[in-house]
Amino acid sequence: MITDAAAAIVDMYCKELKLPGLRSTYGDIARDAASRGQNHLSFLAACLAQEIESRRQHRLATRLALARFPATKTLDGFDFSALPGLPKLKVLGLADGTFIRERENVICVGNPGTGKTHVAIALGVSAVGAGYKVRFISAVTLAQELLLAGQEYRLPRYLKGWGSYDLVIVDELGYLGLGPGGPLLFQFCAERYERGSLLITTNLEFSRWTEVFGDVTLTSALLDRLTHHAQILIFQGESYRFNQSKERLKALSEDKTPGISQQ
Ligand code: ADP
Ligand code: MG
């Protein structure tokens, strides 16, 4: 039986010791322990376990927010049958985060709509779950931020800021919209080499990367380095969304065919 006075004291101690997880649940844990005739030590263990779990959840939520994923995607929600050429086991294997520990890179290359961003986010979410610090950013935004940092004479500090991430996901490297940001993006990738993992999604085959970065010699040197420690995933197929809308349209038109209608 929890008296009001005892509860007030536990409340106060939880606040003082900064134990928010325990504070919100100790009543339930105490009632549960009493109903099951649990001994004091087991009760204490349950209290501590609850606080640990609540901190883990909080840390996870903070890191997910920090990663700034544009949507929630999972590998469970990815239809591998749509891309028979994509090695499913290899992709699932990447989800354990070993490539991040080894500071390897992942490059997803393929046509628009084939699920590159989906897989990139899913791998990022798994990495957060495994305790890594992850950040997702589009190539265009990154190029803009790099340009701005350069104009404001704080490029070295800006680049250094990225050093705290275990995995940086640069989404949609394409040759449009980067302009003078291209060479800075090159510098970003070069600095990151072997310091941390990079996951790049792109619709450009490697031979066209010079159009983004500008300099042919520098680009081939960078590609050499990046791909040396990289898992390259080729997304070859039609746009998933396009295929789905095609199927929907087909289903609709079949519904409207006289005699086949379900009504
Ligand atoms: P890309 O980055 O290659 O242009 P996206 O990852 O943005 O493609 O995919 C476009 C949309 O289609 C997203 O909503 C994504 O979740 C979905 N999608 C693409 N491929 C698949 C797939 N194989 N299984 C499930 N959803 C997919
Ligand atoms: Mg994309």
Coordinates of N, CA and C in Angstrom, one line a residue, residues 48-212:
L48 N 15.2 -0.2 -10.8 CA 16.4 0.2 -11.5 C 16.3 -0.2 -13.0
A49 N 15.8 -1.3 -13.3 CA 15.6 -1.8 -14.7 C 14.7 -0.8 -15.4
Q50 N 13.7 -0.4 -14.7 CA 12.7 0.6 -15.4 C 13.4 1.9 -15.7
E51 N 14.3 2.4 -14.8 CA 15.0 3.6 -15.1 C 15.9 3.5 -16.3
I52 N 16.6 2.3 -16.3 CA 17.6 2.1 -17.4 C 16.8 2.0 -18.7
E53 N 15.7 1.3 -18.7 CA 14.9 1.2 -20.0 C 14.4 2.6 -20.4
S54 N 14.0 3.4 -19.5 CA 13.4 4.7 -19.8 C 14.5 5.6 -20.4
R55 N 15.7 5.5 -19.8 CA 16.8 6.3 -20.3 C 17.2 5.8 -21.7
R56 N 17.2 4.5 -21.9 CA 17.5 4.0 -23.3 C 16.6 4.5 -24.3
Q57 N 15.3 4.5 -24.0 CA 14.2 5.0 -24.9 C 14.5 6.5 -25.2
H58 N 14.8 7.2 -24.1 CA 15.0 8.6 -24.3 C 16.2 8.9 -25.2
R59 N 17.2 8.2 -24.9 CA 18.5 8.4 -25.7 C 18.2 8.1 -27.2
L60 N 17.4 7.0 -27.4 CA 17.0 6.6 -28.8 C 16.2 7.7 -29.5
A61 N 15.2 8.2 -28.7 CA 14.4 9.3 -29.3 C 15.2 10.5 -29.6
T62 N 16.1 10.9 -28.7 CA 16.9 12.0 -29.0 C 17.8 11.8 -30.2
R63 N 18.4 10.7 -30.3 CA 19.3 10.4 -31.5 C 18.5 10.3 -32.8
L64 N 17.3 9.8 -32.7 CA 16.5 9.8 -33.9 C 16.1 11.2 -34.3
A65 N 15.8 12.0 -33.4 CA 15.5 13.4 -33.7 C 16.7 14.1 -34.3
L66 N 17.9 13.8 -33.7 CA 19.1 14.4 -34.1 C 19.5 14.0 -35.5
A67 N 19.1 12.8 -35.9 CA 19.4 12.3 -37.3 C 18.7 13.0 -38.4
R68 N 17.5 13.6 -38.0 CA 16.7 14.4 -39.0 C 16.3 13.5 -40.2
F69 N 15.9 12.3 -40.0 CA 15.4 11.6 -41.1 C 14.1 12.2 -41.7
P70 N 14.0 12.3 -43.0 CA 12.8 13.0 -43.6 C 11.5 12.2 -43.5
A71 N 11.6 10.9 -43.2 CA 10.5 10.0 -43.1 C 10.9 8.8 -42.3
T72 N 9.9 8.0 -41.9 CA 10.3 6.8 -41.1 C 10.2 5.6 -42.1
K73 N 11.3 5.0 -42.3 CA 11.3 3.8 -43.2 C 12.1 2.7 -42.5
T74 N 11.6 1.5 -42.8 CA 12.3 0.3 -42.2 C 12.6 -0.7 -43.3
L75 N 13.6 -1.6 -43.0 CA 13.9 -2.6 -44.0 C 12.7 -3.6 -44.0
D76 N 12.0 -3.8 -42.9 CA 10.8 -4.7 -42.9 C 9.8 -4.2 -43.9
G77 N 9.7 -2.9 -44.1 CA 8.7 -2.3 -45.0 C 9.3 -2.2 -46.5
F78 N 10.4 -2.8 -46.7 CA 11.0 -2.7 -48.1 C 10.7 -4.0 -48.8
D79 N 10.1 -3.8 -50.0 CA 9.7 -5.0 -50.8 C 10.9 -5.4 -51.7
F80 N 11.7 -6.3 -51.3 CA 12.9 -6.7 -52.0 C 12.6 -7.3 -53.4
S81 N 11.4 -7.9 -53.4 CA 11.0 -8.6 -54.7 C 10.9 -7.6 -55.9
A82 N 10.7 -6.3 -55.5 CA 10.6 -5.3 -56.6 C 12.0 -5.1 -57.3
L83 N 13.1 -5.5 -56.6 CA 14.4 -5.2 -57.1 C 15.2 -6.5 -57.0
P84 N 15.0 -7.4 -57.9 CA 15.6 -8.8 -57.8 C 17.2 -8.7 -57.9
G85 N 17.7 -7.6 -58.5 CA 19.1 -7.5 -58.6 C 19.8 -7.0 -57.3
L86 N 19.0 -6.5 -56.3 CA 19.6 -6.0 -55.1 C 19.8 -7.1 -54.1
P87 N 21.1 -7.3 -53.7 CA 21.3 -8.5 -52.8 C 20.7 -8.3 -51.4
K88 N 19.6 -8.9 -51.2 CA 18.8 -8.7 -49.9 C 19.7 -9.0 -48.7
L89 N 20.4 -10.2 -48.7 CA 21.2 -10.5 -47.5 C 22.3 -9.5 -47.2
K90 N 22.9 -9.0 -48.3 CA 23.9 -8.0 -48.1 C 23.3 -6.7 -47.4
V91 N 22.1 -6.3 -47.9 CA 21.5 -5.1 -47.3 C 21.1 -5.4 -45.9
L92 N 20.5 -6.5 -45.6 CA 20.1 -6.9 -44.2 C 21.3 -6.9 -43.3
G93 N 22.4 -7.4 -43.9 CA 23.7 -7.5 -43.1 C 24.2 -6.2 -42.7
L94 N 24.0 -5.2 -43.6 CA 24.5 -3.8 -43.3 C 23.8 -3.2 -42.1
A95 N 22.5 -3.7 -41.8 CA 21.7 -3.2 -40.7 C 22.4 -3.4 -39.4
D96 N 23.3 -4.3 -39.3 CA 23.9 -4.6 -37.9 C 24.9 -3.5 -37.6
G97 N 25.2 -2.7 -38.5 CA 26.1 -1.5 -38.2 C 27.6 -1.9 -38.3
T98 N 28.0 -3.1 -38.7 CA 29.4 -3.4 -38.7 C 30.2 -2.5 -39.6
F99 N 29.6 -2.1 -40.7 CA 30.3 -1.2 -41.7 C 30.6 0.1 -41.0
I100 N 29.8 0.5 -40.0 CA 30.1 1.8 -39.4 C 31.3 1.6 -38.4
R101 N 31.3 0.5 -37.7 CA 32.5 0.2 -36.9 C 33.8 0.2 -37.7
E102 N 33.7 -0.4 -38.9 CA 34.9 -0.5 -39.7 C 35.1 0.8 -40.6
R103 N 34.3 1.8 -40.3 CA 34.4 3.0 -41.1 C 34.3 2.8 -42.6
E104 N 33.4 1.9 -43.0 CA 33.2 1.7 -44.4 C 32.1 2.6 -44.9
N105 N 32.1 2.7 -46.2 CA 31.0 3.5 -46.8 C 30.0 2.7 -47.6
V106 N 28.8 3.2 -47.8 CA 27.8 2.6 -48.6 C 27.4 3.5 -49.7
I107 N 27.4 3.1 -50.9 CA 26.9 3.9 -52.0 C 25.8 3.3 -52.7
C108 N 24.6 3.9 -52.7 CA 23.4 3.4 -53.4 C 23.3 4.1 -54.7
V109 N 23.4 3.4 -55.8 CA 23.3 4.0 -57.1 C 22.1 3.4 -57.8
G110 N 21.4 4.3 -58.5 CA 20.2 3.8 -59.3 C 19.3 4.9 -59.7
N111 N 18.3 4.5 -60.5 CA 17.3 5.4 -61.0 C 16.4 6.0 -59.9
P112 N 15.8 7.1 -60.2 CA 14.9 7.7 -59.2 C 13.7 6.7 -58.9
G113 N 13.3 6.7 -57.7 CA 12.1 6.0 -57.3 C 12.4 4.5 -57.0
T114 N 13.6 4.1 -57.0 CA 13.9 2.7 -56.9 C 14.2 2.3 -55.4
G115 N 14.0 3.2 -54.5 CA 14.1 2.9 -53.1 C 15.5 3.2 -52.4
K116 N 16.3 4.0 -53.0 CA 17.6 4.3 -52.4 C 17.5 5.0 -51.1
T117 N 16.7 6.1 -51.1 CA 16.5 6.8 -49.9 C 15.8 6.0 -48.8
H118 N 14.9 5.2 -49.2 CA 14.2 4.3 -48.3 C 15.2 3.4 -47.6
V119 N 16.1 2.8 -48.3 CA 17.1 1.9 -47.7 C 18.1 2.7 -46.9
A120 N 18.4 3.9 -47.4 CA 19.4 4.7 -46.6 C 18.8 5.1 -45.3
I121 N 17.5 5.5 -45.2 CA 16.9 5.8 -44.0 C 16.8 4.6 -43.1
A122 N 16.4 3.5 -43.7 CA 16.2 2.3 -42.9 C 17.6 1.8 -42.2
L123 N 18.6 1.9 -43.0 CA 20.0 1.6 -42.4 C 20.4 2.6 -41.3
G124 N 20.0 3.9 -41.6 CA 20.3 4.9 -40.6 C 19.5 4.6 -39.3
V125 N 18.2 4.3 -39.4 CA 17.4 4.0 -38.2 C 18.0 2.8 -37.5
S126 N 18.4 1.8 -38.2 CA 19.0 0.6 -37.5 C 20.3 1.0 -36.8
A127 N 21.1 1.9 -37.4 CA 22.3 2.3 -36.8 C 22.1 3.1 -35.5
V128 N 21.0 3.9 -35.5 CA 20.6 4.7 -34.3 C 20.3 3.7 -33.2
G129 N 19.5 2.6 -33.6 CA 19.1 1.6 -32.7 C 20.3 0.9 -32.1
A130 N 21.4 0.8 -32.9 CA 22.6 0.1 -32.4 C 23.5 1.0 -31.6
G131 N 23.0 2.2 -31.4 CA 23.8 3.2 -30.6 C 24.7 4.1 -31.3
Y132 N 24.6 4.2 -32.6 CA 25.5 5.1 -33.4 C 24.8 6.5 -33.5
K133 N 25.7 7.5 -33.7 CA 25.2 8.8 -33.9 C 25.1 9.0 -35.5
V134 N 24.0 9.3 -35.9 CA 23.7 9.4 -37.4 C 23.1 10.7 -37.8
R135 N 23.5 11.2 -39.0 CA 22.8 12.4 -39.5 C 22.5 12.2 -40.9
F136 N 21.3 12.6 -41.3 CA 20.8 12.5 -42.7 C 20.7 13.9 -43.2
I137 N 21.3 14.1 -44.4 CA 21.2 15.4 -45.1 C 21.1 15.3 -46.6
S138 N 20.4 16.1 -47.3 CA 20.4 16.0 -48.7 C 21.6 16.7 -49.3
A139 N 22.1 16.2 -50.4 CA 23.3 16.7 -51.0 C 23.2 18.2 -51.2
V140 N 22.0 18.6 -51.7 CA 21.8 20.1 -52.0 C 21.9 20.9 -50.8
T141 N 21.3 20.5 -49.7 CA 21.3 21.2 -48.4 C 22.8 21.3 -47.9
L142 N 23.4 20.2 -48.0 CA 24.8 20.1 -47.5 C 25.7 21.1 -48.3
A143 N 25.5 21.1 -49.6 CA 26.3 22.0 -50.5 C 26.0 23.4 -50.1
Q144 N 24.7 23.7 -49.8 CA 24.4 25.1 -49.5 C 25.0 25.5 -48.1
E145 N 25.0 24.6 -47.2 CA 25.5 24.9 -45.9 C 27.0 25.1 -46.0
L146 N 27.7 24.2 -46.8 CA 29.1 24.3 -47.0 C 29.5 25.7 -47.6
L147 N 28.7 26.1 -48.6 CA 29.0 27.4 -49.3 C 28.8 28.5 -48.3
L148 N 27.8 28.5 -47.5 CA 27.5 29.5 -46.5 C 28.7 29.6 -45.5
A149 N 29.1 28.4 -45.0 CA 30.1 28.4 -44.0 C 31.4 28.9 -44.6
G150 N 31.6 28.7 -45.9 CA 32.8 29.2 -46.6 C 32.8 30.7 -46.7
Q151 N 31.6 31.2 -47.0 CA 31.4 32.7 -47.2 C 31.6 33.4 -45.8
E152 N 31.2 32.7 -44.7 CA 31.4 33.3 -43.4 C 32.7 32.9 -42.7
Y153 N 33.6 32.4 -43.5 CA 34.9 32.0 -43.0 C 34.9 31.1 -41.8
R154 N 33.9 30.2 -41.8 CA 33.9 29.2 -40.7 C 33.8 27.8 -41.3
L155 N 34.4 27.6 -42.5 CA 34.4 26.2 -43.1 C 35.1 25.2 -42.2
P156 N 36.3 25.4 -41.7 CA 37.0 24.4 -41.0 C 36.1 24.0 -39.7
R157 N 35.5 25.0 -39.1 CA 34.7 24.6 -37.9 C 33.5 23.8 -38.3
Y158 N 32.9 24.2 -39.4 CA 31.7 23.5 -39.9 C 32.0 22.1 -40.2
L159 N 33.1 21.9 -40.9 CA 33.5 20.5 -41.3 C 33.8 19.7 -40.1
K160 N 34.4 20.3 -39.1 CA 34.8 19.6 -37.8 C 33.5 19.2 -37.1
G161 N 32.5 20.0 -37.2 CA 31.2 19.6 -36.5 C 30.7 18.3 -36.9
W162 N 31.0 17.9 -38.2 CA 30.5 16.6 -38.7 C 31.3 15.4 -38.1
G163 N 32.4 15.7 -37.5 CA 33.2 14.6 -37.0 C 32.6 13.8 -35.9
S164 N 31.6 14.4 -35.3 CA 31.0 13.7 -34.1 C 30.0 12.6 -34.6
Y165 N 29.7 12.6 -35.9 CA 28.7 11.6 -36.3 C 29.5 10.3 -36.8
D166 N 28.9 9.2 -36.4 CA 29.5 7.9 -36.8 C 29.1 7.6 -38.3
L167 N 27.9 8.0 -38.6 CA 27.4 7.8 -40.0 C 26.7 9.1 -40.5
V168 N 27.2 9.5 -41.7 CA 26.5 10.6 -42.4 C 25.9 10.1 -43.6
I169 N 24.6 10.4 -43.8 CA 23.9 10.0 -45.0 C 23.7 11.2 -45.9
V170 N 24.3 11.2 -47.1 CA 24.2 12.3 -48.0 C 23.3 11.8 -49.1
D171 N 22.1 12.4 -49.1 CA 21.0 11.8 -50.0 C 21.0 12.6 -51.3
E172 N 20.8 11.9 -52.4 CA 20.5 12.4 -53.7 C 21.6 13.3 -54.3
L173 N 22.8 12.7 -54.4 CA 23.9 13.4 -55.1 C 23.5 13.3 -56.6
G174 N 23.3 14.5 -57.1 CA 22.9 14.6 -58.5 C 23.7 15.8 -59.1
Y175 N 23.7 16.0 -60.4 CA 24.6 17.0 -60.9 C 23.9 18.4 -60.9
L176 N 22.6 18.4 -60.6 CA 21.8 19.7 -60.6 C 21.9 20.4 -59.3
G177 N 21.9 21.7 -59.3 CA 21.7 22.5 -58.1 C 22.8 22.6 -57.2
L178 N 24.0 22.0 -57.4 CA 25.1 22.2 -56.5 C 26.0 23.3 -56.8
G179 N 26.2 23.6 -58.1 CA 27.0 24.7 -58.6 C 28.4 24.7 -57.9
P180 N 28.7 25.9 -57.4 CA 30.1 26.0 -56.7 C 30.1 25.2 -55.4
G181 N 29.0 24.7 -55.0 CA 29.0 23.8 -53.8 C 29.6 22.4 -54.1
G182 N 29.7 22.1 -55.4 CA 30.2 20.8 -55.8 C 31.6 20.5 -55.2
P183 N 32.6 21.4 -55.5 CA 33.9 21.2 -55.0 C 34.0 21.2 -53.5
L184 N 33.1 21.9 -52.8 CA 33.1 21.9 -51.3 C 32.6 20.5 -50.9
L185 N 31.6 20.0 -51.6 CA 31.1 18.7 -51.3 C 32.2 17.6 -51.4
F186 N 33.0 17.9 -52.4 CA 34.2 17.0 -52.6 C 35.1 17.1 -51.4
Q187 N 35.3 18.3 -50.9 CA 36.2 18.5 -49.7 C 35.6 17.7 -48.5
F188 N 34.2 17.9 -48.4 CA 33.5 17.2 -47.3 C 33.8 15.7 -47.3
C189 N 33.6 15.1 -48.5 CA 33.7 13.7 -48.6 C 35.2 13.3 -48.4
A190 N 36.1 14.1 -48.9 CA 37.5 13.7 -48.7 C 37.9 13.8 -47.2
E191 N 37.4 14.8 -46.5 CA 37.7 14.9 -45.1 C 37.1 13.8 -44.3
R192 N 36.0 13.3 -44.7 CA 35.3 12.2 -44.0 C 36.0 10.9 -44.1
Y193 N 36.7 10.8 -45.2 CA 37.4 9.5 -45.6 C 38.1 8.9 -44.4
E194 N 37.8 7.7 -44.0 CA 38.4 6.9 -43.0 C 38.2 7.5 -41.6
R195 N 37.5 8.7 -41.4 CA 37.2 9.2 -40.1 C 35.9 8.7 -39.6
G196 N 35.0 8.4 -40.6 CA 33.7 7.9 -40.2 C 33.0 7.5 -41.5
S197 N 31.8 6.8 -41.3 CA 31.2 6.3 -42.5 C 30.3 7.3 -43.2
L198 N 30.2 7.1 -44.5 CA 29.4 7.9 -45.4 C 28.5 7.0 -46.1
L199 N 27.2 7.4 -46.2 CA 26.3 6.6 -47.1 C 25.8 7.6 -48.1
I200 N 26.0 7.4 -49.3 CA 25.6 8.3 -50.4 C 24.6 7.6 -51.2
T201 N 23.5 8.4 -51.5 CA 22.5 7.8 -52.5 C 22.7 8.8 -53.7
T202 N 22.6 8.2 -54.9 CA 22.8 9.0 -56.1 C 22.2 8.3 -57.3
N203 N 21.8 9.2 -58.3 CA 21.3 8.6 -59.5 C 22.3 8.7 -60.6
L204 N 23.5 9.1 -60.2 CA 24.6 9.3 -61.1 C 25.6 8.1 -61.1
E205 N 25.8 7.5 -62.3 CA 26.9 6.5 -62.3 C 28.2 7.2 -62.1
F206 N 29.2 6.4 -61.6 CA 30.4 7.0 -61.2 C 31.1 7.9 -62.3
S207 N 30.9 7.5 -63.5 CA 31.6 8.2 -64.6 C 31.1 9.7 -64.7
R208 N 29.9 9.9 -64.0 CA 29.4 11.3 -64.1 C 29.6 12.1 -62.9
W209 N 30.3 11.6 -61.9 CA 30.6 12.3 -60.7 C 31.4 13.6 -60.9
T210 N 32.3 13.5 -62.0 CA 33.1 14.7 -62.2 C 32.2 15.9 -62.5
E211 N 31.0 15.7 -63.0 CA 30.1 16.8 -63.3 C 29.6 17.5 -62.0
V212 N 29.7 16.7 -60.9 CA 29.3 17.3 -59.6 C 30.5 18.0 -59.0

